[in-house]
Amino acid sequence: MRRNILLPLVLAMGAALGTTTMTANAQTATPAAIAPSDGTLLSVSASAEASRVPDVASLSTGVVTQAADANAALRANSTQMAKVVAAIKAAGIAERDIQTTGINIHPQYRYAENQPPVITGYQASNTVSIKVRDVTKIGEVLDALVASGANQVNGPSFEIDQPEAVYDEARQAALKKAQARAEMYAKSLGLRVRRIVSISEGGGFQPPMPMMKGMAMDARMESAPVSPGETTLSANLDVVFELGR
C-alpha cells in the first residue's frame, strides 16, 4: 500500500521538473537576429565657426621686490601688493574676480669663475590674476595698476563669458554643412538620404587670443591702447547617414 501511495507523488514531481526544464530552455533561447539594413552608410565630417566680440578680459599682475634678506623682501612686497590690490578693487573689480596665483621668494646669486655662487640678496614676488568684465575699462585698470606700484603685468587675454550659445551656432552650421554634403553624395549615386544614424562631436577649437607681453611697468607709461577684436569658436561634427533608394 505504501508503494501505491508514493508512486503518484514521484510521477507528479517528475512532471513538474520536466515543465521547469522546458520553461528554462524557452527563456534562454537565442532571439532572432535583426536583419541588417539594405542601405549604404556614409560618414561625413564637417566643421563651422561662429564669432563674437569678447566681453571678458583676463590678465595677471603683481609686484617684485628685492632686499638683503628674505624677511625684508617679503615685507616690502606685501606692503606694495596691498596697495595694488586696493587699486584693483577701486577700479571696480569684484572680489570674486581677483585670485592670488603665486607668492615666491628666491635668493639672488653672484657668480664668479672657479668660485661657488654667493647669495647677495633675495627677491620676492606676488602675482594675482584678475578678470575684467567690462573690456572697455582695460586701459583704466592698467593705469590704476601702474600708478599703485605694480611692476609686472601679463595680458590681457579675451574670451566670451557665456560661450555656449556661440558654440550652438557653430554646431548648427556644421550640421547643415554635413547634411548638404550627404545630399550631394546621395544625388551623385542616384540615392536619397534616409536618416541620420549617429552624430558625434569633436572638441571645439578656440584660437589663442593675442596677449600683451609680460613687461616691467613704468609709472610714466601712457595708457596702453587695447583692442579686443573678435573671438572665434568652432564645432567639429562626425555624422553618419544612411543612404538608400
mmCIF file of C-alpha atoms in Angstrom:
data_model
loop_
_atom_site.group_PDB
_atom_site.id
_atom_site.type_symbol
_atom_site.label_atom_id
_atom_site.label_comp_id
_atom_site.label_asym_id
_atom_site.label_seq_id
_atom_site.Cartn_x
_atom_site.Cartn_y
_atom_site.Cartn_z
ATOM 1 C CA MET A 1 0.000 0.000 0.000
ATOM 2 C CA ARG A 2 2.862 2.370 0.803
ATOM 3 C CA ARG A 3 4.279 1.793 -2.743
ATOM 4 C CA ASN A 4 0.937 2.718 -4.282
ATOM 5 C CA ILE A 5 0.821 5.968 -2.303
ATOM 6 C CA LEU A 6 4.366 7.090 -3.250
ATOM 7 C CA LEU A 7 4.106 6.314 -6.967
ATOM 8 C CA PRO A 8 1.701 9.158 -7.844
ATOM 9 C CA LEU A 9 3.896 11.593 -5.883
ATOM 10 C CA VAL A 10 7.007 10.570 -7.845
ATOM 11 C CA LEU A 11 5.170 10.919 -11.136
ATOM 12 C CA ALA A 12 3.900 14.380 -10.181
ATOM 13 C CA MET A 13 7.380 15.572 -9.201
ATOM 14 C CA GLY A 14 8.814 14.299 -12.471
ATOM 15 C CA ALA A 15 6.168 16.148 -14.446
ATOM 16 C CA ALA A 16 6.891 19.362 -12.552
ATOM 17 C CA LEU A 17 10.635 19.084 -13.160
ATOM 18 C CA GLY A 18 10.044 18.474 -16.836
ATOM 19 C CA THR A 19 7.879 21.575 -17.078
ATOM 20 C CA THR A 20 10.524 23.684 -15.297
ATOM 21 C CA THR A 21 13.254 22.480 -17.636
ATOM 22 C CA MET A 22 11.185 23.259 -20.702
ATOM 23 C CA THR A 23 10.418 26.753 -19.374
ATOM 24 C CA ALA A 24 14.089 27.481 -18.688
ATOM 25 C CA ASN A 25 15.048 26.315 -22.168
ATOM 26 C CA ALA A 26 12.414 28.584 -23.659
ATOM 27 C CA GLN A 27 13.735 31.550 -21.667
ATOM 28 C CA THR A 28 17.367 31.039 -22.739
ATOM 29 C CA ALA A 29 16.576 30.605 -26.393
ATOM 30 C CA THR A 30 18.611 32.960 -28.619
ATOM 31 C CA PRO A 31 16.444 35.741 -30.032
ATOM 32 C CA ALA A 32 16.133 36.049 -33.764
ATOM 33 C CA ALA A 33 18.875 38.222 -35.300
ATOM 34 C CA ILE A 34 17.822 41.618 -36.581
ATOM 35 C CA ALA A 35 18.005 41.774 -40.323
ATOM 36 C CA PRO A 36 20.753 44.156 -41.481
ATOM 37 C CA SER A 37 19.716 47.342 -43.238
ATOM 38 C CA ASP A 38 19.897 47.319 -47.024
ATOM 39 C CA GLY A 39 21.096 50.942 -47.035
ATOM 40 C CA THR A 40 24.551 52.408 -47.548
ATOM 41 C CA LEU A 41 26.262 54.151 -44.633
ATOM 42 C CA LEU A 42 28.035 57.425 -45.320
ATOM 43 C CA SER A 43 30.302 59.119 -42.766
ATOM 44 C CA VAL A 44 30.768 62.888 -43.128
ATOM 45 C CA SER A 45 32.986 65.215 -41.108
ATOM 46 C CA ALA A 46 32.142 68.906 -41.034
ATOM 47 C CA SER A 47 33.234 71.952 -39.075
ATOM 48 C CA ALA A 48 31.988 75.518 -38.765
ATOM 49 C CA GLU A 49 32.797 78.666 -36.829
ATOM 50 C CA ALA A 50 30.948 81.447 -35.060
ATOM 51 C CA SER A 51 32.413 84.723 -33.834
ATOM 52 C CA ARG A 52 31.542 87.314 -31.227
ATOM 53 C CA VAL A 53 33.177 90.382 -29.747
ATOM 54 C CA PRO A 54 34.606 89.172 -26.403
ATOM 55 C CA ASP A 55 33.058 90.588 -23.267
ATOM 56 C CA VAL A 56 35.601 89.465 -20.657
ATOM 57 C CA ALA A 57 39.324 90.114 -20.333
ATOM 58 C CA SER A 58 41.798 88.357 -18.056
ATOM 59 C CA LEU A 59 45.247 89.473 -17.025
ATOM 60 C CA SER A 60 47.809 88.858 -14.311
ATOM 61 C CA THR A 61 49.677 91.481 -12.364
ATOM 62 C CA GLY A 62 51.998 91.640 -9.422
ATOM 63 C CA VAL A 63 54.924 93.126 -7.584
ATOM 64 C CA VAL A 64 58.571 92.056 -7.498
ATOM 65 C CA THR A 65 60.792 93.396 -4.714
ATOM 66 C CA GLN A 66 64.402 92.807 -3.650
ATOM 67 C CA ALA A 67 66.144 93.132 -0.301
ATOM 68 C CA ALA A 68 69.202 91.922 1.558
ATOM 69 C CA ASP A 69 67.272 89.243 3.464
ATOM 70 C CA ALA A 70 64.138 87.204 2.748
ATOM 71 C CA ASN A 71 62.010 88.776 5.502
ATOM 72 C CA ALA A 72 62.711 92.301 4.313
ATOM 73 C CA ALA A 73 61.954 91.343 0.702
ATOM 74 C CA LEU A 74 58.640 89.753 1.689
ATOM 75 C CA ARG A 75 57.598 92.653 3.943
ATOM 76 C CA ALA A 76 58.309 95.211 1.245
ATOM 77 C CA ASN A 77 56.439 93.085 -1.272
ATOM 78 C CA SER A 78 53.406 92.656 0.984
ATOM 79 C CA THR A 79 53.183 96.412 1.618
ATOM 80 C CA GLN A 80 53.334 97.234 -2.076
ATOM 81 C CA MET A 81 50.990 94.419 -3.087
ATOM 82 C CA ALA A 82 48.343 95.612 -0.629
ATOM 83 C CA LYS A 83 48.298 98.937 -2.487
ATOM 84 C CA VAL A 84 47.957 97.144 -5.826
ATOM 85 C CA VAL A 85 45.016 95.021 -4.644
ATOM 86 C CA ALA A 86 43.308 98.104 -3.201
ATOM 87 C CA ALA A 87 43.716 99.840 -6.572
ATOM 88 C CA ILE A 88 42.256 96.826 -8.369
ATOM 89 C CA LYS A 89 39.151 96.911 -6.182
ATOM 90 C CA ALA A 90 38.876 100.680 -6.546
ATOM 91 C CA ALA A 91 38.863 100.175 -10.338
ATOM 92 C CA GLY A 92 35.629 98.206 -9.986
ATOM 93 C CA ILE A 93 36.974 94.643 -9.993
ATOM 94 C CA ALA A 94 34.895 92.397 -7.717
ATOM 95 C CA GLU A 95 36.488 90.280 -5.009
ATOM 96 C CA ARG A 96 35.447 87.078 -6.797
ATOM 97 C CA ASP A 97 37.418 88.176 -9.881
ATOM 98 C CA ILE A 98 40.716 88.555 -8.008
ATOM 99 C CA GLN A 99 42.777 85.429 -7.313
ATOM 100 C CA THR A 100 46.304 85.015 -5.977
ATOM 101 C CA THR A 101 48.255 82.752 -8.318
ATOM 102 C CA GLY A 102 51.714 82.767 -6.782
ATOM 103 C CA ILE A 103 53.912 84.037 -3.952
ATOM 104 C CA ASN A 104 57.623 83.288 -4.359
ATOM 105 C CA ILE A 105 60.881 84.121 -2.624
ATOM 106 C CA HIS A 106 64.166 83.350 -4.389
ATOM 107 C CA PRO A 107 67.771 84.018 -3.410
ATOM 108 C CA GLN A 108 69.856 86.183 -5.723
ATOM 109 C CA TYR A 109 73.351 84.941 -6.516
ATOM 110 C CA ARG A 110 76.636 86.418 -7.631
ATOM 111 C CA TYR A 111 78.645 84.108 -9.840
ATOM 112 C CA ALA A 112 82.395 84.196 -10.286
ATOM 113 C CA GLU A 113 84.711 81.901 -12.187
ATOM 114 C CA ASN A 114 86.018 78.943 -10.184
ATOM 115 C CA GLN A 115 84.073 80.044 -7.105
ATOM 116 C CA PRO A 116 80.813 78.820 -5.572
ATOM 117 C CA PRO A 117 77.757 81.082 -6.001
ATOM 118 C CA VAL A 118 77.317 83.687 -3.287
ATOM 119 C CA ILE A 119 73.878 84.867 -2.118
ATOM 120 C CA THR A 120 73.687 88.619 -2.475
ATOM 121 C CA GLY A 121 70.026 89.124 -1.533
ATOM 122 C CA TYR A 122 66.510 87.886 -2.018
ATOM 123 C CA GLN A 123 63.701 88.551 -4.459
ATOM 124 C CA ALA A 124 60.025 88.274 -3.510
ATOM 125 C CA SER A 125 57.123 88.231 -5.934
ATOM 126 C CA ASN A 126 53.357 88.159 -5.557
ATOM 127 C CA THR A 127 51.051 87.671 -8.536
ATOM 128 C CA VAL A 128 47.286 87.843 -8.875
ATOM 129 C CA SER A 129 45.006 87.128 -11.821
ATOM 130 C CA ILE A 130 42.073 89.427 -12.396
ATOM 131 C CA LYS A 131 39.025 89.243 -14.618
ATOM 132 C CA VAL A 132 37.678 92.454 -16.111
ATOM 133 C CA ARG A 133 34.022 92.084 -17.069
ATOM 134 C CA ASP A 134 33.874 95.390 -18.928
ATOM 135 C CA VAL A 135 36.520 95.272 -21.650
ATOM 136 C CA THR A 136 36.149 99.000 -22.286
ATOM 137 C CA LYS A 137 37.816 99.608 -18.896
ATOM 138 C CA ILE A 138 41.007 97.654 -19.582
ATOM 139 C CA GLY A 139 43.021 100.832 -20.174
ATOM 140 C CA GLU A 140 41.776 102.335 -16.912
ATOM 141 C CA VAL A 141 42.623 99.172 -14.993
ATOM 142 C CA LEU A 142 46.160 99.116 -16.422
ATOM 143 C CA ASP A 143 46.612 102.783 -15.454
ATOM 144 C CA ALA A 144 45.483 102.003 -11.907
ATOM 145 C CA LEU A 145 47.866 99.055 -11.649
ATOM 146 C CA VAL A 146 50.889 101.072 -12.736
ATOM 147 C CA ALA A 147 50.019 104.026 -10.511
ATOM 148 C CA SER A 148 49.676 101.761 -7.466
ATOM 149 C CA GLY A 149 53.120 100.208 -7.906
ATOM 150 C CA ALA A 150 52.577 97.042 -9.956
ATOM 151 C CA ASN A 151 55.770 96.318 -11.876
ATOM 152 C CA GLN A 152 54.685 93.104 -13.602
ATOM 153 C CA VAL A 153 51.719 92.775 -15.981
ATOM 154 C CA ASN A 154 50.834 89.928 -18.337
ATOM 155 C CA GLY A 155 47.835 90.030 -20.654
ATOM 156 C CA PRO A 156 45.162 90.786 -21.405
ATOM 157 C CA SER A 157 43.547 87.751 -22.986
ATOM 158 C CA PHE A 158 39.971 87.992 -24.222
ATOM 159 C CA GLU A 159 37.120 85.492 -24.057
ATOM 160 C CA ILE A 160 33.360 85.126 -24.243
ATOM 161 C CA ASP A 161 31.824 84.877 -20.808
ATOM 162 C CA GLN A 162 28.876 82.689 -21.902
ATOM 163 C CA PRO A 163 30.153 80.796 -24.957
ATOM 164 C CA GLU A 164 27.537 78.033 -25.220
ATOM 165 C CA ALA A 165 25.166 79.994 -27.469
ATOM 166 C CA VAL A 166 28.075 80.745 -29.808
ATOM 167 C CA TYR A 167 29.078 77.072 -29.848
ATOM 168 C CA ASP A 168 25.451 76.145 -30.678
ATOM 169 C CA GLU A 169 25.520 78.492 -33.649
ATOM 170 C CA ALA A 170 28.687 76.791 -34.887
ATOM 171 C CA ARG A 171 27.147 73.337 -34.299
ATOM 172 C CA GLN A 172 24.061 74.186 -36.338
ATOM 173 C CA ALA A 173 26.176 75.494 -39.198
ATOM 174 C CA ALA A 174 28.358 72.357 -39.117
ATOM 175 C CA LEU A 175 25.291 70.100 -39.177
ATOM 176 C CA LYS A 176 23.824 71.941 -42.164
ATOM 177 C CA LYS A 177 27.139 71.590 -43.953
ATOM 178 C CA ALA A 178 27.207 67.840 -43.239
ATOM 179 C CA GLN A 179 23.623 67.403 -44.459
ATOM 180 C CA ALA A 180 24.345 69.315 -47.676
ATOM 181 C CA ARG A 181 27.380 67.139 -48.320
ATOM 182 C CA ALA A 182 25.375 63.956 -47.699
ATOM 183 C CA GLU A 183 22.695 65.128 -50.139
ATOM 184 C CA MET A 184 25.387 65.736 -52.741
ATOM 185 C CA TYR A 185 26.808 62.229 -52.358
ATOM 186 C CA ALA A 186 23.355 60.663 -52.422
ATOM 187 C CA LYS A 187 22.361 62.521 -55.571
ATOM 188 C CA SER A 188 25.611 61.545 -57.288
ATOM 189 C CA LEU A 189 24.870 57.873 -56.532
ATOM 190 C CA GLY A 190 21.226 58.042 -57.505
ATOM 191 C CA LEU A 191 20.159 57.542 -53.913
ATOM 192 C CA ARG A 192 18.475 59.579 -51.215
ATOM 193 C CA VAL A 193 19.324 60.333 -47.601
ATOM 194 C CA ARG A 194 17.093 58.159 -45.444
ATOM 195 C CA ARG A 195 18.140 59.226 -41.966
ATOM 196 C CA ILE A 196 20.961 60.238 -39.651
ATOM 197 C CA VAL A 197 22.374 57.183 -37.896
ATOM 198 C CA SER A 198 24.668 58.950 -35.434
ATOM 199 C CA ILE A 199 26.281 62.285 -34.583
ATOM 200 C CA SER A 200 29.480 62.684 -32.601
ATOM 201 C CA GLU A 201 31.087 65.955 -31.635
ATOM 202 C CA GLY A 202 34.790 66.663 -31.524
ATOM 203 C CA GLY A 203 36.428 69.236 -29.306
ATOM 204 C CA GLY A 204 35.649 72.853 -30.140
ATOM 205 C CA PHE A 205 38.647 74.991 -31.010
ATOM 206 C CA GLN A 206 39.296 78.489 -29.840
ATOM 207 C CA PRO A 207 42.276 80.196 -31.464
ATOM 208 C CA PRO A 208 44.741 81.651 -28.953
ATOM 209 C CA MET A 209 43.959 85.245 -28.113
ATOM 210 C CA PRO A 210 46.593 87.931 -28.654
ATOM 211 C CA MET A 211 48.257 88.833 -25.369
ATOM 212 C CA MET A 212 50.420 91.748 -24.336
ATOM 213 C CA LYS A 213 53.922 90.574 -23.496
ATOM 214 C CA GLY A 214 54.931 90.490 -19.856
ATOM 215 C CA MET A 215 56.809 93.668 -19.035
ATOM 216 C CA ALA A 216 58.162 95.691 -16.181
ATOM 217 C CA MET A 217 55.758 98.607 -15.846
ATOM 218 C CA ASP A 218 56.875 102.220 -15.561
ATOM 219 C CA ALA A 219 54.573 104.715 -13.859
ATOM 220 C CA ARG A 220 55.346 107.204 -16.637
ATOM 221 C CA MET A 221 53.820 104.949 -19.333
ATOM 222 C CA GLU A 222 50.797 106.286 -21.140
ATOM 223 C CA SER A 223 47.552 104.350 -21.069
ATOM 224 C CA ALA A 224 48.003 101.307 -23.307
ATOM 225 C CA PRO A 225 45.543 101.125 -26.228
ATOM 226 C CA VAL A 226 43.651 97.815 -26.116
ATOM 227 C CA SER A 227 41.596 96.280 -28.954
ATOM 228 C CA PRO A 228 39.555 93.176 -28.069
ATOM 229 C CA GLY A 229 38.806 92.226 -31.691
ATOM 230 C CA GLU A 230 36.684 89.078 -32.122
ATOM 231 C CA THR A 231 36.780 85.644 -30.547
ATOM 232 C CA THR A 232 36.051 82.713 -32.861
ATOM 233 C CA LEU A 233 34.692 79.371 -31.619
ATOM 234 C CA SER A 234 34.314 76.272 -33.760
ATOM 235 C CA ALA A 235 32.419 72.976 -33.733
ATOM 236 C CA ASN A 236 33.526 69.709 -35.356
ATOM 237 C CA LEU A 237 30.945 67.020 -36.111
ATOM 238 C CA ASP A 238 31.161 63.452 -37.411
ATOM 239 C CA VAL A 239 27.784 62.453 -38.841
ATOM 240 C CA VAL A 240 26.800 59.029 -40.191
ATOM 241 C CA PHE A 241 23.950 58.987 -42.729
ATOM 242 C CA GLU A 242 22.030 56.087 -44.215
ATOM 243 C CA LEU A 243 21.528 56.281 -47.975
ATOM 244 C CA GLY A 244 19.067 54.183 -49.928
ATOM 245 C CA ARG A 245 16.612 54.012 -52.782
#
